[in-house]
PDB file of C-alpha atoms in Angstrom:
ATOM      1  CA  SER A 231      70.783  53.736  27.541  1.00 44.00           C
ATOM      2  CA  SER A 232      74.382  54.110  29.022  1.00 49.00           C
ATOM      3  CA  GLY A 233      77.185  51.736  28.485  1.00 56.00           C
ATOM      4  CA  VAL A 234      80.832  52.184  26.958  1.00 65.00           C
ATOM      5  CA  ARG A 235      80.957  54.127  23.844  1.00 76.00           C
ATOM      6  CA  CYS A 236      83.383  52.907  20.834  1.00 89.00           C
ATOM      7  CA  GLY A 237      84.031  56.337  19.839  1.00 95.00           C
ATOM      8  CA  GLU A 238      84.578  60.280  20.645  1.00 96.00           C
ATOM      9  CA  MET A 239      83.948  63.321  19.358  1.00 97.00           C
ATOM     10  CA  TYR A 240      85.878  66.501  19.653  1.00 97.00           C
ATOM     11  CA  VAL A 241      85.028  69.897  18.467  1.00 97.00           C
ATOM     12  CA  VAL A 242      85.983  73.722  17.857  1.00 95.00           C
ATOM     13  CA  GLY A 243      85.875  75.928  20.857  1.00 94.00           C
ATOM     14  CA  PRO A 244      85.117  75.074  24.861  1.00 96.00           C
ATOM     15  CA  PRO A 245      83.747  71.731  25.338  1.00 96.00           C
ATOM     16  CA  VAL A 246      79.940  71.121  25.150  1.00 97.00           C
ATOM     17  CA  GLY A 247      77.518  68.592  26.730  1.00 97.00           C
ATOM     18  CA  ALA A 248      75.469  66.535  23.894  1.00 96.00           C
ATOM     19  CA  GLY A 249      72.341  67.671  25.174  1.00 95.00           C
ATOM     20  CA  ALA A 250      73.506  71.706  24.658  1.00 95.00           C
ATOM     21  CA  LEU A 251      74.930  70.477  21.440  1.00 94.00           C
ATOM     22  CA  SER A 252      71.501  68.787  20.056  1.00 94.00           C
ATOM     23  CA  THR A 253      69.797  72.278  21.145  1.00 91.00           C
ATOM     24  CA  GLU A 254      72.255  74.356  19.011  1.00 89.00           C
ATOM     25  CA  LEU A 255      71.332  71.810  15.993  1.00 88.00           C
ATOM     26  CA  GLY A 256      67.369  71.757  16.067  1.00 87.00           C
ATOM     27  CA  GLU A 257      67.011  69.512  19.502  1.00 91.00           C
ATOM     28  CA  TRP A 258      67.346  65.995  17.926  1.00 93.00           C
ATOM     29  CA  CYS A 259      64.487  63.994  18.654  1.00 92.00           C
ATOM     30  CA  THR A 260      62.004  61.090  17.821  1.00 90.00           C
ATOM     31  CA  SER A 261      58.482  61.991  16.820  1.00 85.00           C
ATOM     32  CA  TYR A 262      57.516  61.448  19.975  1.00 84.00           C
ATOM     33  CA  HIS A 263      60.040  64.173  20.884  1.00 88.00           C
ATOM     34  CA  GLU A 264      62.118  61.816  23.193  1.00 93.00           C
ATOM     35  CA  ALA A 265      65.717  63.228  23.082  1.00 94.00           C
ATOM     36  CA  LEU A 266      68.313  61.326  20.887  1.00 95.00           C
ATOM     37  CA  GLU A 267      71.264  62.140  23.161  1.00 96.00           C
ATOM     38  CA  ARG A 268      72.811  60.293  26.245  1.00 94.00           C
ATOM     39  CA  GLY A 269      72.665  62.776  29.242  1.00 92.00           C
ATOM     40  CA  ASP A 270      76.061  61.714  30.496  1.00 94.00           C
ATOM     41  CA  VAL A 271      78.342  62.784  27.200  1.00 95.00           C
ATOM     42  CA  VAL A 272      80.441  65.919  27.240  1.00 97.00           C
ATOM     43  CA  HIS A 273      82.357  66.565  23.937  1.00 97.00           C
ATOM     44  CA  ALA A 274      85.439  67.622  24.189  1.00 96.00           C
ATOM     45  CA  SER A 275      87.830  70.472  22.989  1.00 97.00           C
ATOM     46  CA  LEU A 276      89.841  69.359  20.159  1.00 96.00           C
ATOM     47  CA  GLU A 277      92.181  72.983  21.006  1.00 94.00           C
ATOM     48  CA  GLY A 278      92.634  71.577  24.363  1.00 84.00           C
ATOM     49  CA  ASP A 279      96.262  70.869  25.351  1.00 85.00           C
ATOM     50  CA  ASP A 280      95.502  67.745  26.640  1.00 89.00           C
ATOM     51  CA  SER A 281      93.434  67.137  22.980  1.00 93.00           C
ATOM     52  CA  PRO A 282      94.587  63.662  21.581  1.00 94.00           C
ATOM     53  CA  VAL A 283      93.417  65.080  18.244  1.00 95.00           C
ATOM     54  CA  SER A 284      96.919  65.590  15.782  1.00 95.00           C
ATOM     55  CA  PRO A 285      97.953  68.383  14.503  1.00 95.00           C
ATOM     56  CA  ALA A 286      97.637  67.554  11.253  1.00 96.00           C
ATOM     57  CA  THR A 287      93.688  66.919  11.929  1.00 97.00           C
ATOM     58  CA  ARG A 288      93.579  69.988  14.062  1.00 97.00           C
ATOM     59  CA  ASP A 289      94.629  72.300  11.517  1.00 97.00           C
ATOM     60  CA  VAL A 290      92.331  70.653   8.895  1.00 97.00           C
ATOM     61  CA  ALA A 291      88.917  70.894  10.832  1.00 97.00           C
ATOM     62  CA  LEU A 292      89.977  74.271  12.280  1.00 97.00           C
ATOM     63  CA  ARG A 293      90.224  75.593   8.380  1.00 96.00           C
ATOM     64  CA  LEU A 294      86.957  73.740   7.754  1.00 94.00           C
ATOM     65  CA  HIS A 295      85.090  75.262  11.095  1.00 93.00           C
ATOM     66  CA  ALA A 296      86.750  78.775   9.907  1.00 94.00           C
ATOM     67  CA  ALA A 297      85.431  78.514   6.479  1.00 91.00           C
ATOM     68  CA  ILE A 298      81.538  76.897   7.712  1.00 87.00           C
ATOM     69  CA  ASP A 299      81.705  80.257   9.690  1.00 81.00           C
ATOM     70  CA  GLY A 300      78.020  80.050  10.883  1.00 75.00           C
ATOM     71  CA  ALA A 301      77.127  79.115   7.303  1.00 74.00           C
ATOM     72  CA  MET A 302      73.035  78.561   7.007  1.00 68.00           C
ATOM     73  CA  LEU A 303      71.866  75.779   4.610  1.00 65.00           C
ATOM     74  CA  LEU A 304      69.508  72.680   3.950  1.00 50.00           C
ATOM     75  CA  PRO A 305      71.275  69.658   4.359  1.00 52.00           C
ATOM     76  CA  MET A 306      69.991  66.586   2.526  1.00 51.00           C
ATOM     77  CA  ALA A 307      66.325  65.820   3.608  1.00 49.00           C
ATOM     78  CA  SER A 308      65.558  68.718   5.403  1.00 49.00           C
ATOM     79  CA  GLU A 309      62.512  70.848   5.893  1.00 53.00           C
ATOM     80  CA  SER A 310      64.731  73.252   7.287  1.00 60.00           C
ATOM     81  CA  ASP A 311      68.180  75.053   6.992  1.00 65.00           C
ATOM     82  CA  MET A 312      70.504  74.303   9.921  1.00 73.00           C
ATOM     83  CA  TYR A 313      73.891  75.320  11.048  1.00 80.00           C
ATOM     84  CA  GLY A 314      76.903  73.959  10.646  1.00 85.00           C
ATOM     85  CA  ARG A 315      79.879  73.301  12.457  1.00 91.00           C
ATOM     86  CA  ALA A 316      83.216  71.372  12.093  1.00 95.00           C
ATOM     87  CA  VAL A 317      83.938  68.453  14.658  1.00 97.00           C
ATOM     88  CA  VAL A 318      87.012  65.190  14.780  1.00 98.00           C
ATOM     89  CA  ILE A 319      85.819  61.771  15.542  1.00 98.00           C
ATOM     90  CA  ARG A 320      88.391  59.668  16.769  1.00 96.00           C
ATOM     91  CA  ALA A 321      87.763  55.605  18.087  1.00 93.00           C
ATOM     92  CA  THR A 322      87.761  55.708  21.848  1.00 89.00           C
ATOM     93  CA  ASP A 323      90.443  52.567  21.903  1.00 87.00           C
ATOM     94  CA  PRO A 324      94.106  54.151  20.924  1.00 80.00           C
ATOM     95  CA  GLU A 325      94.655  51.184  18.905  1.00 82.00           C
ATOM     96  CA  GLY A 326      91.250  51.364  17.250  1.00 86.00           C
ATOM     97  CA  SER A 327      90.149  52.992  14.277  1.00 91.00           C
ATOM     98  CA  CYS A 328      86.979  54.780  12.980  1.00 94.00           C
ATOM     99  CA  TRP A 329      87.201  52.333   9.530  1.00 91.00           C
ATOM    100  CA  GLY A 330      86.774  48.286   9.651  1.00 78.00           C
ATOM    101  CA  GLU A 331      89.854  47.021   8.026  1.00 75.00           C
ATOM    102  CA  GLY A 332      89.545  47.494   4.461  1.00 82.00           C
ATOM    103  CA  GLU A 333      86.412  49.947   4.855  1.00 88.00           C
ATOM    104  CA  ARG A 334      84.707  52.131   2.334  1.00 91.00           C
ATOM    105  CA  LEU A 335      82.874  53.836   5.134  1.00 94.00           C
ATOM    106  CA  PRO A 336      83.117  54.225   8.533  1.00 95.00           C
ATOM    107  CA  ASP A 337      82.171  52.375  11.431  1.00 94.00           C
ATOM    108  CA  GLU A 338      78.393  52.948  12.408  1.00 94.00           C
ATOM    109  CA  LYS A 339      79.159  51.814  16.335  1.00 93.00           C
ATOM    110  CA  VAL A 340      81.769  54.830  16.260  1.00 95.00           C
ATOM    111  CA  LEU A 341      79.701  57.260  14.882  1.00 96.00           C
ATOM    112  CA  HIS A 342      76.877  56.791  17.165  1.00 96.00           C
ATOM    113  CA  GLY A 343      79.283  56.152  19.921  1.00 95.00           C
ATOM    114  CA  ALA A 344      80.878  59.667  18.959  1.00 97.00           C
ATOM    115  CA  LEU A 345      77.747  62.000  18.752  1.00 97.00           C
ATOM    116  CA  GLY A 346      76.574  60.516  22.299  1.00 96.00           C
ATOM    117  CA  LEU A 347      73.456  58.819  21.327  1.00 96.00           C
ATOM    118  CA  LYS A 348      71.498  56.361  22.668  1.00 95.00           C
ATOM    119  CA  GLU A 349      70.964  52.932  21.248  1.00 94.00           C
ATOM    120  CA  GLU A 350      67.154  53.246  21.524  1.00 93.00           C
ATOM    121  CA  ALA A 351      64.303  56.359  21.828  1.00 93.00           C
ATOM    122  CA  ASP A 352      60.702  55.672  21.730  1.00 90.00           C
ATOM    123  CA  ASP A 353      61.168  52.095  20.778  1.00 90.00           C
ATOM    124  CA  VAL A 354      63.607  53.075  18.170  1.00 90.00           C
ATOM    125  CA  THR A 355      66.586  51.383  17.479  1.00 94.00           C
ATOM    126  CA  LEU A 356      68.581  54.426  16.233  1.00 94.00           C
ATOM    127  CA  SER A 357      71.371  51.476  14.852  1.00 93.00           C
ATOM    128  CA  GLU A 358      68.216  50.078  12.582  1.00 95.00           C
ATOM    129  CA  GLU A 359      67.375  53.898  10.918  1.00 94.00           C
ATOM    130  CA  THR A 360      70.998  54.393  10.213  1.00 94.00           C
ATOM    131  CA  ILE A 361      71.711  55.971   6.727  1.00 93.00           C
ATOM    132  CA  LEU A 362      75.418  56.050   5.652  1.00 94.00           C
ATOM    133  CA  GLU A 363      76.310  56.490   2.367  1.00 91.00           C
ATOM    134  CA  ALA A 364      79.739  57.170   0.494  1.00 90.00           C
ATOM    135  CA  LYS A 365      79.865  60.703  -1.653  1.00 85.00           C
ATOM    136  CA  ASP A 366      82.111  59.556  -4.001  1.00 80.00           C
ATOM    137  CA  ASP A 367      81.794  62.465  -6.575  1.00 73.00           C
ATOM    138  CA  LEU A 368      83.273  65.095  -4.191  1.00 70.00           C
ATOM    139  CA  THR A 369      85.128  67.729  -6.124  1.00 65.00           C
ATOM    140  CA  THR A 370      86.809  71.084  -5.494  1.00 62.00           C
ATOM    141  CA  ASP A 371      84.938  72.790  -8.263  1.00 65.00           C
ATOM    142  CA  GLY A 372      82.784  74.364  -5.876  1.00 58.00           C
ATOM    143  CA  LYS A 373      79.652  72.276  -5.235  1.00 63.00           C
ATOM    144  CA  CYS A 374      78.225  71.854  -1.786  1.00 65.00           C
ATOM    145  CA  MET A 375      78.799  68.562  -0.087  1.00 62.00           C
ATOM    146  CA  TRP A 376      75.533  69.018   2.048  1.00 59.00           C
ATOM    147  CA  CYS A 377      73.544  71.354  -0.151  1.00 57.00           C
ATOM    148  CA  GLY A 378      71.321  68.585  -0.772  1.00 53.00           C
ATOM    149  CA  GLY A 379      70.992  69.392  -4.502  1.00 49.00           C
ATOM    150  CA  TYR A 380      68.473  72.420  -4.080  1.00 49.00           C
ATOM    151  CA  ASP A 381      69.849  75.771  -6.283  1.00 52.00           C
ATOM    152  CA  TYR A 382      70.936  78.575  -3.661  1.00 55.00           C
ATOM    153  CA  ASP A 383      71.824  82.284  -4.891  1.00 59.00           C
ATOM    154  CA  ASP A 384      75.444  81.990  -5.957  1.00 60.00           C
ATOM    155  CA  ASP A 385      76.010  85.589  -4.339  1.00 66.00           C
ATOM    156  CA  ASP A 386      74.799  84.363  -1.042  1.00 73.00           C
ATOM    157  CA  GLU A 387      77.391  84.513   2.059  1.00 78.00           C
ATOM    158  CA  ASP A 388      76.377  80.899   3.372  1.00 76.00           C
ATOM    159  CA  VAL A 389      76.854  79.176   0.219  1.00 77.00           C
ATOM    160  CA  ALA A 390      80.224  80.524  -0.787  1.00 80.00           C
ATOM    161  CA  ASN A 391      80.813  79.582   2.870  1.00 82.00           C
ATOM    162  CA  ALA A 392      79.989  75.987   2.153  1.00 81.00           C
ATOM    163  CA  ARG A 393      81.744  75.789  -1.018  1.00 82.00           C
ATOM    164  CA  ARG A 394      85.116  76.796   1.016  1.00 85.00           C
ATOM    165  CA  ALA A 395      84.288  74.158   3.246  1.00 87.00           C
ATOM    166  CA  THR A 396      83.657  71.560   0.663  1.00 86.00           C
ATOM    167  CA  ARG A 397      86.609  72.731  -0.997  1.00 88.00           C
ATOM    168  CA  ILE A 398      88.769  72.171   2.117  1.00 92.00           C
ATOM    169  CA  MET A 399      86.937  68.812   2.329  1.00 91.00           C
ATOM    170  CA  ALA A 400      87.633  67.376  -1.106  1.00 90.00           C
ATOM    171  CA  SER A 401      91.282  68.297  -0.844  1.00 92.00           C
ATOM    172  CA  ASP A 402      92.425  68.041   2.752  1.00 95.00           C
ATOM    173  CA  LEU A 403      90.480  64.367   3.210  1.00 95.00           C
ATOM    174  CA  ASP A 404      89.236  61.054   1.388  1.00 94.00           C
ATOM    175  CA  GLN A 405      87.103  58.788   1.748  1.00 94.00           C
ATOM    176  CA  HIS A 406      84.227  61.262   2.234  1.00 93.00           C
ATOM    177  CA  PHE A 407      80.665  60.174   3.216  1.00 93.00           C
ATOM    178  CA  GLU A 408      77.289  61.263   4.508  1.00 91.00           C
ATOM    179  CA  PHE A 409      75.314  59.921   7.788  1.00 93.00           C
ATOM    180  CA  THR A 410      72.192  60.630   9.261  1.00 91.00           C
ATOM    181  CA  PHE A 411      68.915  58.974   9.917  1.00 92.00           C
ATOM    182  CA  ASN A 412      65.416  58.003   7.935  1.00 90.00           C
ATOM    183  CA  ASP A 413      62.584  59.856   8.832  1.00 83.00           C
ATOM    184  CA  LEU A 414      61.602  57.847  11.951  1.00 85.00           C
ATOM    185  CA  VAL A 415      63.655  60.260  13.612  1.00 90.00           C
ATOM    186  CA  MET A 416      62.009  63.667  13.617  1.00 89.00           C
ATOM    187  CA  VAL A 417      65.027  65.900  13.925  1.00 90.00           C
ATOM    188  CA  ALA A 418      68.366  64.444  13.372  1.00 92.00           C
ATOM    189  CA  PRO A 419      72.186  64.684  13.878  1.00 93.00           C
ATOM    190  CA  ALA A 420      73.783  64.772  10.402  1.00 91.00           C
ATOM    191  CA  LEU A 421      77.619  64.454   9.373  1.00 93.00           C
ATOM    192  CA  TYR A 422      79.337  65.008   6.125  1.00 90.00           C
ATOM    193  CA  GLY A 423      83.358  64.595   5.957  1.00 93.00           C
ATOM    194  CA  GLY A 424      85.829  62.047   5.193  1.00 95.00           C
ATOM    195  CA  ARG A 425      88.809  60.651   6.511  1.00 96.00           C
ATOM    196  CA  SER A 426      92.096  62.785   7.332  1.00 96.00           C
ATOM    197  CA  SER A 427      95.820  61.500   6.796  1.00 95.00           C
ATOM    198  CA  ASP A 428      95.845  59.873  10.089  1.00 92.00           C
ATOM    199  CA  GLY A 429      92.636  57.838   9.895  1.00 93.00           C
ATOM    200  CA  ASP A 430      90.128  59.936  12.203  1.00 96.00           C
ATOM    201  CA  ILE A 431      87.221  61.732  10.542  1.00 97.00           C
ATOM    202  CA  VAL A 432      86.969  65.374  10.523  1.00 97.00           C
ATOM    203  CA  ALA A 433      83.165  66.663   9.314  1.00 95.00           C
ATOM    204  CA  VAL A 434      80.547  68.698   9.259  1.00 93.00           C
ATOM    205  CA  LEU A 435      78.033  68.268  12.105  1.00 93.00           C
ATOM    206  CA  THR A 436      74.565  69.720  11.593  1.00 89.00           C
ATOM    207  CA  GLY A 437      70.911  68.231  11.618  1.00 85.00           C
ATOM    208  CA  ARG A 438      68.053  67.886   9.439  1.00 81.00           C
ATOM    209  CA  THR A 439      64.583  68.176  10.477  1.00 80.00           C
ATOM    210  CA  TRP A 440      61.795  65.938   8.672  1.00 72.00           C
ATOM    211  CA  THR A 441      58.140  66.467  10.002  1.00 62.00           C
TER     212      THR A 441
END
């Protein structure tokens, strides 16, 4: 479906289409294999000269991306390891916000719009299948934010990268959250992030698979 998006997402590196990003992170689709993303959405680079992302938020995102460094881990409720990358999400309206007034969690419509998702796929209304939860226990003690509670080898390089990324999120962001979809969506995007000092969202974007 098409329409006005109330959120936009910026990536580290060159601009990337929503379809290419979905392919990179597992090919998001319903159980009947219809793609979740719109074909007309391109995510701009947060490093561009005309990027509206503030220097402070850009700095957090770039440090987060460098810390992840291609780490492959098992996100919450996923059957397979998945690559992650740092992104920034902003409200499309310059006067708008990613967060409802006084709200603990971000606006789901902003997240859906930023990811470039359709409203429906295979008669599944994506907004009705959303999982959005607060992550209030995030600390800088090395626990990985998106490891799903699984035990990993402490010497594993991917785990070390994920823990470095988690420490950055714990120290530089607040109002941490997890966003994904229930199992009616077979391969889904997943966001693990929080609020930056200027109110934008900085997050690790990954995917989760459930067949």
